[in-house]
XYZ file of C-alpha atoms in Angstrom:
781
model
C -73.398 -66.706 -15.288
C -70.179 -65.094 -16.314
C -68.217 -66.282 -13.324
C -68.707 -69.905 -14.468
C -67.435 -69.431 -18.070
C -64.501 -71.678 -18.836
C -61.973 -69.935 -21.054
C -60.986 -72.775 -23.347
C -59.654 -73.335 -26.864
C -61.310 -76.685 -27.275
C -61.616 -76.816 -31.060
C -58.710 -78.455 -32.801
C -57.052 -76.917 -35.897
C -58.186 -78.212 -39.243
C -54.650 -79.388 -39.965
C -55.016 -81.884 -37.057
C -58.182 -83.508 -38.446
C -58.891 -86.410 -40.750
C -62.572 -87.116 -41.610
C -64.681 -89.820 -43.183
C -68.213 -91.122 -43.349
C -69.478 -90.915 -39.720
C -66.089 -90.696 -38.186
C -63.468 -88.064 -37.371
C -59.885 -88.496 -36.199
C -57.897 -85.703 -34.479
C -54.125 -86.025 -34.181
C -53.362 -84.288 -30.867
C -49.676 -85.232 -30.481
C -47.462 -87.795 -32.130
C -48.696 -90.244 -29.495
C -52.251 -89.157 -28.717
C -55.190 -89.637 -31.065
C -58.866 -88.713 -30.716
C -61.463 -90.882 -32.540
C -65.101 -89.772 -32.788
C -68.143 -91.463 -34.267
C -71.719 -90.238 -34.207
C -72.179 -86.572 -33.291
C -68.874 -84.611 -33.318
C -68.060 -82.192 -30.500
C -65.871 -79.143 -30.821
C -66.826 -77.588 -27.469
C -65.088 -78.253 -24.176
C -66.507 -81.114 -22.150
C -66.469 -81.743 -18.434
C -63.235 -83.684 -18.917
C -61.468 -82.191 -22.053
C -60.902 -78.469 -22.368
C -58.082 -78.079 -24.874
C -57.440 -79.764 -28.221
C -55.217 -77.335 -30.159
C -52.113 -77.166 -27.996
C -49.785 -79.081 -30.277
C -49.132 -79.218 -34.050
C -47.841 -82.742 -34.751
C -46.673 -83.643 -38.220
C -48.352 -86.726 -39.709
C -49.117 -88.579 -42.894
C -52.253 -90.472 -43.918
C -52.092 -93.696 -45.919
C -55.273 -95.254 -47.232
C -55.879 -98.784 -48.525
C -59.447 -100.039 -49.208
C -61.107 -100.088 -45.711
C -58.048 -99.329 -43.683
C -56.278 -96.101 -42.835
C -52.836 -95.528 -41.380
C -51.974 -92.307 -39.542
C -48.230 -92.113 -39.254
C -46.656 -89.651 -36.886
C -43.031 -89.138 -36.096
C -43.068 -91.956 -33.491
C -46.327 -93.944 -33.805
C -48.554 -95.618 -36.376
C -52.230 -95.825 -35.758
C -54.323 -98.265 -37.847
C -57.991 -97.379 -38.313
C -60.693 -99.617 -39.848
C -63.139 -97.319 -41.734
C -65.884 -100.047 -41.782
C -65.954 -100.740 -38.045
C -64.720 -97.193 -37.270
C -62.307 -98.445 -34.723
C -58.560 -98.308 -34.084
C -57.363 -101.858 -34.540
C -53.564 -101.635 -34.083
C -51.009 -99.164 -32.738
C -47.318 -99.511 -33.509
C -45.341 -97.861 -30.746
C -42.022 -96.074 -31.048
C -40.277 -99.012 -29.246
C -41.494 -101.451 -31.910
C -44.381 -102.962 -29.951
C -47.643 -103.748 -31.792
C -50.604 -103.237 -29.479
C -54.043 -104.612 -30.400
C -55.577 -105.144 -26.933
C -56.049 -101.700 -25.395
C -57.454 -102.973 -22.104
C -54.585 -105.265 -21.151
C -51.941 -103.840 -18.837
C -53.811 -100.666 -17.955
C -52.546 -99.487 -14.591
C -54.912 -98.485 -11.727
C -56.168 -95.002 -11.357
C -58.181 -93.917 -8.335
C -61.769 -93.973 -6.951
C -64.485 -91.578 -5.782
C -64.157 -92.300 -2.065
C -63.082 -94.765 0.609
C -66.416 -94.444 2.394
C -67.660 -97.855 3.645
C -64.362 -99.574 2.845
C -61.833 -101.308 5.105
C -58.569 -102.227 3.415
C -58.192 -102.774 -0.323
C -60.733 -101.256 -2.626
C -61.146 -101.411 -6.398
C -59.547 -98.551 -8.329
C -60.638 -97.250 -11.704
C -58.730 -97.339 -14.928
C -56.096 -94.811 -15.955
C -54.393 -93.315 -19.016
C -51.159 -95.284 -18.635
C -50.523 -98.900 -19.428
C -47.747 -101.467 -19.043
C -48.836 -102.606 -22.437
C -48.116 -99.149 -23.891
C -51.629 -97.924 -24.835
C -54.536 -96.767 -22.695
C -57.864 -95.278 -23.769
C -59.798 -92.377 -22.226
C -63.503 -92.613 -23.058
C -65.109 -89.199 -22.992
C -68.348 -90.239 -24.607
C -70.530 -89.456 -21.612
C -69.057 -86.141 -20.617
C -71.446 -83.229 -20.774
C -70.630 -80.154 -22.949
C -69.439 -76.831 -21.498
C -70.491 -73.887 -23.658
C -70.019 -70.379 -22.295
C -71.545 -70.665 -18.802
C -73.897 -73.586 -19.707
C -73.646 -77.286 -19.120
C -75.370 -79.014 -21.979
C -76.349 -82.595 -22.893
C -74.028 -84.534 -25.176
C -75.169 -85.884 -28.537
C -75.129 -89.587 -29.160
C -71.491 -90.459 -29.862
C -68.365 -92.437 -29.067
C -65.479 -90.130 -28.171
C -62.207 -91.845 -27.292
C -58.620 -90.722 -26.776
C -55.801 -93.190 -27.394
C -52.703 -92.563 -25.262
C -49.894 -94.401 -27.063
C -47.039 -93.340 -24.838
C -45.509 -96.725 -24.193
C -43.978 -96.702 -20.765
C -43.377 -92.904 -20.823
C -45.914 -92.381 -18.032
C -44.883 -88.882 -17.266
C -45.273 -88.041 -20.909
C -48.782 -89.482 -20.923
C -49.835 -87.568 -17.809
C -48.434 -84.330 -19.171
C -50.496 -84.930 -22.335
C -53.577 -85.528 -20.165
C -52.936 -82.176 -18.412
C -52.513 -80.357 -21.720
C -55.782 -81.924 -22.842
C -57.815 -81.279 -19.694
C -56.070 -78.390 -17.951
C -53.223 -78.427 -15.434
C -53.610 -78.618 -11.653
C -53.623 -75.101 -10.185
C -50.852 -73.853 -7.949
C -52.056 -74.506 -4.404
C -51.551 -72.013 -1.593
C -48.648 -72.595 0.786
C -50.730 -73.164 3.870
C -52.284 -76.398 2.593
C -48.917 -78.155 3.046
C -48.777 -77.758 6.736
C -50.698 -79.853 9.320
C -54.495 -79.811 9.239
C -56.727 -80.296 12.307
C -60.158 -81.749 11.645
C -62.748 -83.508 13.845
C -66.393 -84.330 13.527
C -67.463 -83.023 16.905
C -69.923 -80.459 18.242
C -67.319 -78.111 19.748
C -68.397 -74.979 21.495
C -66.656 -71.837 20.425
C -64.568 -71.773 23.615
C -63.704 -75.493 23.294
C -62.457 -75.000 19.772
C -60.506 -71.878 20.651
C -58.928 -73.626 23.646
C -58.015 -76.660 21.573
C -56.238 -74.557 18.903
C -54.516 -72.544 21.686
C -53.245 -75.797 23.144
C -51.619 -76.684 19.812
C -49.963 -73.234 20.004
C -48.888 -73.709 23.635
C -47.461 -77.103 22.859
C -45.511 -75.660 19.864
C -47.274 -77.992 17.435
C -47.730 -76.193 14.089
C -51.153 -76.357 12.458
C -52.000 -74.261 9.396
C -55.534 -75.383 8.593
C -58.404 -75.416 11.114
C -61.417 -77.414 9.996
C -64.871 -76.895 11.517
C -67.146 -79.816 10.688
C -70.877 -79.697 10.155
C -71.917 -78.756 13.688
C -70.979 -75.116 12.948
C -74.584 -74.771 11.786
C -77.913 -75.879 13.270
C -78.271 -79.665 13.174
C -81.201 -80.419 15.489
C -83.588 -78.585 13.135
C -86.730 -80.577 13.752
C -86.484 -80.276 17.522
C -85.684 -76.577 17.240
C -87.837 -75.417 14.301
C -90.509 -78.068 14.006
C -91.480 -80.568 11.343
C -91.684 -77.860 8.719
C -87.871 -77.829 8.831
C -87.683 -81.190 7.184
C -86.224 -81.028 3.697
C -88.504 -81.579 0.698
C -88.470 -85.235 -0.340
C -86.904 -86.103 -3.685
C -87.120 -89.070 -6.025
C -83.573 -90.016 -5.108
C -83.475 -92.886 -2.602
C -80.115 -91.841 -1.164
C -81.569 -88.334 -0.499
C -84.622 -89.801 1.202
C -82.409 -91.875 3.521
C -80.098 -88.991 4.371
C -82.918 -86.530 4.881
C -84.761 -88.874 7.209
C -81.716 -89.860 9.279
C -80.016 -86.421 9.274
C -82.521 -83.634 8.705
C -79.915 -81.070 9.718
C -77.321 -82.330 7.337
C -77.500 -79.087 5.343
C -77.172 -75.683 7.006
C -75.879 -72.131 6.453
C -76.589 -70.385 9.795
C -74.082 -70.514 12.571
C -75.244 -72.376 15.649
C -75.270 -69.443 18.044
C -75.573 -71.736 21.080
C -72.279 -73.300 20.263
C -70.785 -70.230 18.554
C -72.228 -67.092 20.100
C -69.677 -64.881 18.302
C -68.352 -66.902 15.295
C -66.733 -63.762 13.866
C -64.504 -63.503 16.965
C -63.516 -67.181 16.506
C -62.678 -66.721 12.849
C -60.644 -63.595 13.722
C -58.780 -65.502 16.469
C -57.969 -68.384 14.122
C -56.770 -66.191 11.261
C -54.786 -63.922 13.559
C -52.943 -66.987 14.894
C -52.000 -68.493 11.565
C -54.865 -70.917 11.045
C -56.633 -70.886 7.692
C -60.226 -71.946 8.133
C -62.301 -74.428 6.189
C -65.907 -75.223 6.938
C -67.963 -78.302 6.024
C -70.809 -78.173 3.474
C -73.621 -80.620 2.720
C -75.614 -78.589 0.133
C -78.193 -81.162 -0.925
C -81.158 -80.049 1.239
C -81.204 -76.495 -0.130
C -82.207 -73.464 1.961
C -85.026 -73.654 4.485
C -87.070 -70.990 6.335
C -84.983 -71.039 9.516
C -81.745 -70.000 7.769
C -80.456 -66.434 8.420
C -80.142 -65.960 4.641
C -83.602 -67.378 3.772
C -85.315 -64.075 2.767
C -82.311 -62.973 0.653
C -82.266 -66.300 -1.105
C -86.020 -66.197 -1.657
C -85.761 -62.735 -3.211
C -83.205 -63.899 -5.782
C -84.984 -67.148 -6.513
C -88.507 -65.748 -6.709
C -89.960 -67.576 -3.719
C -92.456 -65.965 -1.296
C -90.716 -66.221 2.110
C -94.068 -65.982 3.949
C -94.821 -69.517 2.651
C -91.787 -71.013 4.438
C -91.331 -73.125 1.347
C -87.852 -74.561 1.034
C -85.628 -73.200 -1.750
C -84.477 -76.493 -3.244
C -80.875 -77.187 -4.235
C -80.755 -76.779 -8.004
C -77.948 -76.860 -10.517
C -80.314 -75.950 -13.379
C -81.497 -72.706 -11.812
C -79.140 -69.749 -12.442
C -80.842 -67.740 -9.727
C -80.207 -70.457 -7.189
C -76.520 -70.619 -8.147
C -76.265 -66.845 -7.829
C -77.796 -66.959 -4.351
C -75.736 -69.999 -3.392
C -72.475 -68.109 -3.892
C -73.418 -64.467 -3.351
C -75.593 -64.952 -0.306
C -74.593 -68.283 1.325
C -70.806 -68.392 0.779
C -69.044 -65.223 -0.178
C -70.050 -63.293 2.949
C -68.471 -66.009 5.105
C -65.343 -65.922 2.971
C -64.979 -62.264 3.625
C -65.369 -62.889 7.374
C -62.539 -65.388 7.469
C -63.542 -68.750 5.950
C -60.707 -69.316 3.496
C -62.178 -72.324 1.621
C -64.919 -74.956 1.758
C -65.043 -78.638 2.492
C -67.689 -79.918 0.003
C -68.924 -83.112 1.659
C -71.362 -84.293 -0.981
C -72.596 -87.797 -0.277
C -75.881 -87.972 -2.125
C -74.797 -89.841 -5.236
C -74.818 -88.636 -8.857
C -78.431 -87.545 -9.251
C -79.228 -83.859 -10.158
C -81.851 -81.798 -12.002
C -79.659 -81.655 -15.000
C -79.710 -85.022 -16.768
C -76.325 -86.735 -16.560
C -74.738 -84.051 -14.338
C -72.981 -85.324 -11.220
C -73.595 -82.736 -8.473
C -70.214 -83.510 -6.989
C -68.420 -82.559 -10.190
C -70.625 -79.427 -10.543
C -69.952 -78.226 -7.032
C -66.200 -78.815 -7.365
C -66.274 -76.933 -10.705
C -68.396 -74.014 -9.590
C -66.694 -73.471 -6.277
C -63.279 -73.423 -7.927
C -64.405 -70.904 -10.605
C -66.146 -68.711 -8.042
C -63.035 -68.469 -5.902
C -60.977 -67.546 -8.977
C -63.623 -64.971 -9.775
C -63.047 -63.498 -6.361
C -59.378 -63.178 -7.232
C -58.287 -65.924 -4.818
C -56.087 -68.909 -5.384
C -58.714 -71.598 -5.613
C -58.709 -74.538 -3.233
C -61.506 -76.829 -2.075
C -61.666 -80.141 -0.169
C -63.897 -82.583 -1.956
C -64.298 -86.102 -3.304
C -63.020 -87.270 -6.685
C -65.513 -86.892 -9.570
C -63.678 -88.554 -12.468
C -60.840 -87.754 -14.793
C -60.377 -84.006 -14.967
C -60.922 -83.628 -11.184
C -57.297 -82.663 -10.693
C -58.398 -79.128 -11.661
C -60.300 -78.960 -8.390
C -57.911 -79.979 -5.623
C -57.843 -81.077 -2.850
C -59.220 -84.662 -2.735
C -61.044 -85.928 0.416
C -61.004 -89.720 0.361
C -63.885 -90.129 2.763
C -64.607 -91.924 6.015
C -61.920 -94.563 6.359
C -61.885 -97.383 8.890
C -59.360 -97.123 11.739
C -57.459 -100.298 10.837
C -54.019 -101.466 9.691
C -55.643 -102.792 6.495
C -56.862 -99.269 5.568
C -53.482 -97.729 6.295
C -51.756 -100.397 4.163
C -53.966 -99.462 1.165
C -53.556 -95.701 1.294
C -49.975 -95.275 0.016
C -50.810 -97.515 -2.990
C -54.004 -95.649 -3.690
C -52.293 -92.267 -3.433
C -49.431 -92.988 -5.796
C -51.684 -94.878 -8.229
C -53.914 -91.788 -8.488
C -50.992 -90.164 -10.318
C -51.999 -92.355 -13.250
C -55.134 -90.195 -13.807
C -53.307 -86.948 -12.801
C -54.988 -86.758 -9.428
C -52.030 -85.859 -7.286
C -53.408 -84.082 -4.196
C -55.200 -86.804 -2.234
C -55.980 -86.083 1.405
C -56.904 -88.958 3.793
C -58.433 -89.045 7.247
C -55.030 -89.463 8.866
C -55.353 -91.887 11.803
C -58.641 -93.254 10.410
C -62.132 -91.857 10.737
C -64.257 -94.446 12.509
C -64.754 -98.076 13.674
C -61.556 -99.985 14.099
C -59.619 -99.958 17.357
C -57.414 -97.820 19.531
C -53.757 -98.560 18.836
C -51.086 -95.917 19.524
C -48.765 -97.566 17.115
C -51.327 -97.520 14.319
C -51.972 -93.807 15.067
C -48.232 -93.018 14.949
C -47.487 -94.952 11.725
C -50.521 -93.336 10.071
C -49.393 -89.896 11.190
C -45.866 -90.573 9.904
C -47.357 -91.612 6.553
C -49.442 -88.375 6.622
C -46.228 -86.318 7.061
C -44.956 -87.920 3.856
C -48.156 -87.799 1.903
C -49.693 -84.914 -0.165
C -51.871 -83.487 2.559
C -51.515 -84.233 6.318
C -55.087 -83.856 7.668
C -55.787 -85.390 11.019
C -59.459 -86.348 11.301
C -61.909 -88.591 13.174
C -65.518 -89.018 13.940
C -67.486 -87.700 16.944
C -66.571 -90.606 19.175
C -64.964 -88.974 22.269
C -62.191 -91.569 22.302
C -61.025 -91.150 18.683
C -59.492 -87.708 18.810
C -56.143 -87.413 17.044
C -54.505 -84.944 19.445
C -50.979 -86.267 20.172
C -51.389 -85.724 23.884
C -54.292 -88.222 23.915
C -51.797 -91.016 23.341
C -49.019 -92.469 25.480
C -46.106 -90.227 26.404
C -43.671 -91.823 23.971
C -46.183 -91.809 21.119
C -46.953 -88.136 21.897
C -43.261 -87.265 21.790
C -42.669 -88.928 18.424
C -45.921 -87.668 16.934
C -45.084 -84.100 17.935
C -41.625 -84.386 16.398
C -43.080 -85.576 13.067
C -45.792 -82.886 13.017
C -43.018 -80.282 13.382
C -41.055 -82.017 10.667
C -44.038 -81.768 8.282
C -44.097 -77.980 8.888
C -40.341 -77.893 8.174
C -40.972 -79.689 4.877
C -43.187 -76.945 3.496
C -40.493 -75.228 1.329
C -39.748 -78.572 -0.336
C -43.483 -79.448 -0.754
C -44.355 -76.058 -2.124
C -41.594 -76.295 -4.746
C -42.954 -79.660 -5.914
C -46.414 -78.034 -5.942
C -44.957 -75.599 -8.550
C -43.616 -78.558 -10.635
C -47.107 -80.114 -10.554
C -48.728 -76.910 -11.753
C -46.201 -76.204 -14.532
C -44.828 -79.591 -15.590
C -47.328 -82.137 -14.379
C -44.859 -83.719 -11.994
C -46.621 -85.401 -8.999
C -45.425 -85.288 -5.429
C -46.143 -89.009 -4.960
C -45.156 -91.126 -7.944
C -45.129 -94.968 -8.235
C -41.581 -96.280 -8.626
C -42.336 -97.483 -12.185
C -42.429 -93.841 -13.379
C -38.700 -93.775 -13.129
C -37.763 -97.463 -13.600
C -39.412 -99.818 -16.126
C -38.623 -103.147 -14.536
C -40.438 -105.842 -12.581
C -38.995 -104.721 -9.278
C -40.499 -101.281 -9.734
C -43.988 -102.678 -10.381
C -43.642 -105.072 -7.430
C -42.764 -102.214 -5.058
C -46.467 -101.317 -4.752
C -46.324 -99.278 -1.603
C -42.959 -97.638 -2.078
C -43.171 -94.274 -3.858
C -41.033 -91.285 -4.868
C -41.812 -88.256 -2.678
C -40.942 -85.378 -4.899
C -37.808 -85.390 -6.953
C -35.355 -85.973 -4.095
C -36.893 -88.498 -1.689
C -38.247 -92.012 -1.689
C -40.576 -93.450 1.005
C -41.084 -97.086 1.995
C -44.041 -96.717 4.404
C -44.523 -98.906 7.420
C -48.096 -100.139 7.352
C -47.933 -103.246 9.542
C -47.810 -103.586 13.303
C -44.408 -104.220 14.925
C -43.322 -107.572 16.303
C -44.351 -107.731 19.933
C -41.014 -109.190 21.077
C -38.558 -107.248 19.011
C -40.609 -104.007 19.047
C -39.515 -103.490 15.446
C -41.781 -102.915 12.472
C -40.786 -104.096 8.981
C -41.370 -102.955 5.388
C -39.928 -103.675 2.006
C -37.362 -101.495 0.266
C -36.080 -101.747 -3.271
C -33.052 -99.719 -4.369
C -32.705 -99.504 -8.165
C -29.494 -100.221 -10.010
C -27.017 -97.409 -10.148
C -28.435 -95.735 -6.993
C -27.571 -95.454 -3.345
C -30.202 -94.464 -0.778
C -29.504 -92.848 2.589
C -32.087 -93.021 5.316
C -32.670 -89.419 6.330
C -33.483 -90.387 9.951
C -31.018 -93.205 10.704
C -28.230 -92.327 8.278
C -27.967 -95.948 7.039
C -27.042 -96.316 3.389
C -28.344 -98.965 0.967
C -26.905 -100.153 -2.263
C -28.995 -101.629 -5.124
C -31.100 -104.577 -4.088
C -34.242 -105.699 -2.316
C -34.469 -105.519 1.426
C -36.760 -106.148 4.341
C -35.914 -103.256 6.659
C -36.843 -102.785 10.276
C -37.528 -99.685 12.299
C -38.450 -98.529 15.745
C -41.276 -96.093 16.142
C -38.939 -93.068 16.220
C -37.808 -93.793 12.673
C -39.746 -93.792 9.454
C -38.152 -95.117 6.239
C -37.513 -92.093 4.133
C -34.509 -92.059 1.749
C -32.475 -89.428 -0.020
C -30.811 -90.272 -3.294
C -27.208 -89.303 -3.953
C -26.969 -85.652 -4.678
C -30.343 -84.863 -3.068
C -31.058 -81.277 -2.000
C -33.990 -80.699 0.437
C -34.880 -77.210 1.567
C -36.595 -77.027 5.014
C -37.652 -74.422 7.490
C -34.921 -74.384 10.102
C -37.491 -74.259 12.897
C -41.166 -75.316 13.228
C -42.458 -74.484 16.642
C -45.351 -72.264 15.503
C -47.766 -71.778 12.602
C -45.649 -69.184 10.825
C -45.309 -69.264 7.040
C -43.443 -65.970 7.000
C -41.385 -65.554 3.837
C -38.275 -64.588 5.779
C -38.236 -67.750 7.934
C -34.734 -69.160 8.177
C -34.055 -72.182 5.998
C -31.965 -75.272 6.504
C -30.973 -77.082 3.243
C -30.058 -80.741 3.573
C -27.485 -81.740 0.993
C -26.323 -85.293 0.253
C -23.019 -85.953 -1.500
C -23.302 -86.587 -5.189
C -24.412 -84.733 -8.297
C -27.825 -83.125 -8.100
C -29.996 -80.039 -8.520
C -33.115 -78.625 -6.918
C -35.138 -75.436 -7.516
C -36.745 -73.739 -4.491
C -39.871 -71.982 -5.693
C -41.122 -68.914 -3.801
C -43.976 -66.405 -4.112
C -46.299 -64.773 -1.591
C -47.942 -68.129 -1.058
C -51.583 -67.253 -1.301
C -52.489 -64.622 -3.908
C -52.565 -64.590 -7.734
C -49.582 -62.203 -7.952
C -47.457 -65.085 -9.271
C -49.511 -65.038 -12.444
C -47.976 -61.641 -13.125
C -44.446 -62.924 -12.598
C -44.049 -62.091 -8.905
C -42.135 -65.256 -8.056
C -38.611 -66.626 -8.126
C -36.706 -69.904 -8.195
C -33.523 -70.423 -6.243
C -31.397 -73.045 -8.028
C -29.145 -75.283 -5.865
C -26.636 -77.491 -7.631
C -24.201 -79.897 -5.926
C -21.295 -81.639 -7.580
C -18.939 -84.261 -6.184
C -15.304 -84.694 -7.270
C -13.496 -87.267 -5.204
C -13.348 -86.040 -1.614
C -14.533 -82.495 -2.609
C -18.026 -81.044 -2.931
C -19.135 -77.844 -4.510
C -22.533 -76.159 -4.203
C -23.744 -73.245 -6.325
C -26.753 -71.080 -5.475
C -28.430 -68.670 -7.904
C -31.859 -67.048 -8.209
C -33.945 -66.413 -11.280
C -37.153 -64.418 -11.560
C -38.474 -61.495 -9.553
C -36.163 -60.914 -6.621
C -38.903 -58.939 -4.864
C -40.352 -62.368 -4.062
C -37.119 -63.309 -2.217
C -36.993 -62.221 1.483
C -34.235 -59.777 2.263
C -31.401 -60.967 4.478
C -32.724 -64.467 5.089
C -30.510 -66.935 6.858
C -29.840 -70.220 4.995
C -27.933 -73.022 6.580
C -26.475 -75.675 4.270
C -26.087 -78.938 6.155
C -24.066 -81.689 4.481
C -25.849 -84.768 5.951
C -23.395 -87.475 5.093
C -20.272 -85.376 5.724
C -18.849 -85.461 9.253
C -16.224 -82.755 8.716
C -14.647 -80.746 5.857
C -12.739 -77.607 5.040
C -15.411 -75.152 3.910
C -14.844 -72.080 1.792
C -17.750 -69.913 0.746
C -17.996 -67.111 -1.858
C -21.014 -65.684 -0.076
C -22.071 -63.715 2.977
C -21.160 -66.206 5.704
C -22.611 -65.931 9.192
C -21.060 -69.013 10.740
C -19.494 -72.357 9.922
C -19.334 -75.684 11.716
C -17.948 -79.095 10.961
C -20.554 -80.054 8.294
C -22.629 -76.921 7.828
C -22.370 -73.255 6.868
C -24.916 -70.509 7.467
C -25.267 -67.815 4.791
C -27.145 -64.604 4.574
C -28.653 -65.025 1.105
C -30.031 -62.089 -0.837
C -30.271 -63.530 -4.364
C -26.732 -62.936 -5.529
C -24.813 -65.957 -6.913
C -23.011 -67.841 -4.178
C -20.791 -70.900 -4.056
C -19.686 -73.187 -1.231
C -16.778 -75.587 -1.646
C -15.942 -78.481 0.689
C -12.541 -80.140 0.509
C -10.975 -82.902 2.620
C -14.468 -84.244 3.191
C -14.685 -86.954 5.865
C -17.878 -89.003 5.321
C -20.041 -90.028 8.199
C -18.862 -93.372 9.437
C -21.306 -96.159 10.172
C -21.320 -97.522 13.694
C -19.300 -100.732 14.074
C -21.269 -103.836 13.073
C -20.893 -105.484 16.493
C -22.188 -102.369 18.322
C -25.226 -102.278 16.062
C -25.858 -105.970 16.665
C -25.572 -105.661 20.438
C -27.950 -102.689 20.521
C -30.366 -104.538 18.262
C -30.521 -107.777 20.128
C -30.600 -106.085 23.503
C -34.126 -104.906 22.696
C -35.451 -108.400 22.263
C -37.959 -109.399 24.980
C -37.210 -112.824 26.279
C -35.131 -115.154 28.488
C -31.738 -113.463 29.040
C -29.658 -116.622 29.119
C -31.188 -118.142 25.992
C -30.952 -114.811 24.243
C -27.239 -114.424 25.073
C -26.349 -117.935 23.947
C -28.370 -117.805 20.743
C -27.360 -114.352 19.672
C -23.707 -114.916 20.445
C -23.828 -117.748 17.946
C -25.791 -115.634 15.476
C -23.421 -112.673 15.636
C -20.590 -114.941 14.488
C -22.559 -116.801 11.897
C -23.738 -116.215 8.400
C -26.301 -119.026 8.847
C -29.719 -117.377 8.754
C -31.370 -120.730 9.238
C -30.520 -121.215 12.878
C -33.558 -122.361 14.723
C -34.864 -121.111 18.097
C -35.568 -117.733 19.617
C -33.393 -115.808 17.232
C -35.744 -116.354 14.315
C -37.523 -113.205 15.395
C -34.280 -111.292 14.737
C -32.974 -113.033 11.603
C -34.526 -110.374 9.428
C -33.125 -107.285 11.174
C -29.754 -108.905 11.302
C -29.843 -109.716 7.602
C -30.591 -106.054 6.960
C -27.633 -104.900 9.049
C -25.303 -107.409 7.381
C -26.355 -106.313 3.917
C -25.862 -102.619 4.880
C -22.404 -103.197 6.322
C -21.308 -105.366 3.421
C -22.416 -102.534 1.109
């Protein structure tokens, strides 16, 4: 089918190829080599789509049974008898023979049935300098066909040393880049496995509106369609058994797992619901379990039968088939596209039936991700799905759904590490069940810390199972938790301009939103900071994933500040010089840090679902030298592919007690809203003399509001007075006042502690020795 054709240039140029008896080597870059034995493949595979995107210069040296391929930076040694790479000399002088040692973790298909740490797959980056991608088992893509692979070994050697970004960019060039996601995905998502009625769902989403909590994606889980199919339609409604044991179990336990007809008892007028949601700024995604095919009770049954050549009078099921072109045509043209035209923006592909299909070796999860993405592009839409990970190359089909996670601190503690590690296979848009899906325990603090992590993760999708007491609505928690959760959900919406700009970097440069610290710093401290991660180019997050101390009411986490940097906590204003810290926070505050010279564009307000292009901005600026490009287009169509987009470049420079900011826009100015207000707020400046060569609306002590229309503008601050930290004693008194315990003992112990540098004092104060150490180190800095 034409819509599923992959437009690739998979065949390498002859100038890249070295051949021998039963082997072929392709030099893809100066640090990336392909080695094939057995049957050679010049077609695209499920994983690799492009092999002719670079023209590296290289020389070949032969000696008896060995071969050297020498590029500008690397030497690859190949044994022509064993047909293997035996040694790689890296640009930094290292000789690597063991290509398994030091390989950093990648990601995994799902977190289903896990609680806490779970094993992650291998990646294409290595501390040792070389990692190998084995593509031997990938099927072949030719025109619109998926074909079996000949017997072969097909391996790609990534010899990028510790240039991890370089390796990931090479991976993207080889496999295809992550598409530019629509703007709405970066807001808050509501999701719940629950058999809502139409009025219940409408009322719930209206309550978010009435409470001024922005939500941009509304998910309707599987109960949108008929589920009680045997009770309603009889035993003939049971799906046809298969040879797959997982299918048999699912079909027996959940005969209504698959469905395509709206449950009119719950949703008597689903079109009205879709219209209401879309009219109020909610993009709609609907859950799919396609495995059981199309049965006689579906509204679309006769149309599907007509396309697939089945007699509808027999009531025979039309089985799910990836090998049947007619079924695929009906699957999209009859079952999905009509709903898309009625207001379903994208699909949640909840495939759980394993890797079995009617095409040998084809994982149905991969195929569904692939076909749905191509079908949406064929419709002229910016493609987006929600689905599980199906191996390297899955970054072409965002967004990832990590599955049904347990509602425990252990699971929360694993998710930041899993998310940033996925960058090592280029899978940068993971979405988790924020707050946990099932099992576990009710804990408002766990909910809040998970939600705060969600705000500073790729996709903030609140989700839970059908248990009535597991809903993630903020107002179903204590009043203080509700207040803080609401503030952070609003802040997530404010972050959209920043997130959308990083989205552009991912799609064009391969730069991930969440990167491990070792991408920027090759030192032991960076590898040890497993949960800490860069959040875009300007921010660093040290997530809190442990419960707070019951007597201090403070939660702790580790923070590492690299040499030559200074971090400023964007919520508390505390600054940290290079070093390793254990830091402590109340529930109001989440440890997010701006580097010197950081520039962070935000929506100024976030009390509704609006993504209007003319929304007023607030740009947070931190003193130092820095630059950031705000990317803008219409947010949802493919017009950007024709150049209808622009980038507004902010640059800040510091010179003593003076700061200067320049603003300029490049690209199509029609993508820039006319007369938009933009407030520059200098977060670590208390007061300054501000002069602006721009259209100024108003000025205050540390901010200036401009009317920006794309013309170059500059803002200069002189006589800058930096924000002063609170006196150490005041901080200490406030800190220890919160300690729950005997007042007399507390006063005596802490009076000694305030005067002492001795962190080994015994007694009640031990609970506070850590927070006090943190404050001392901050104030000494």
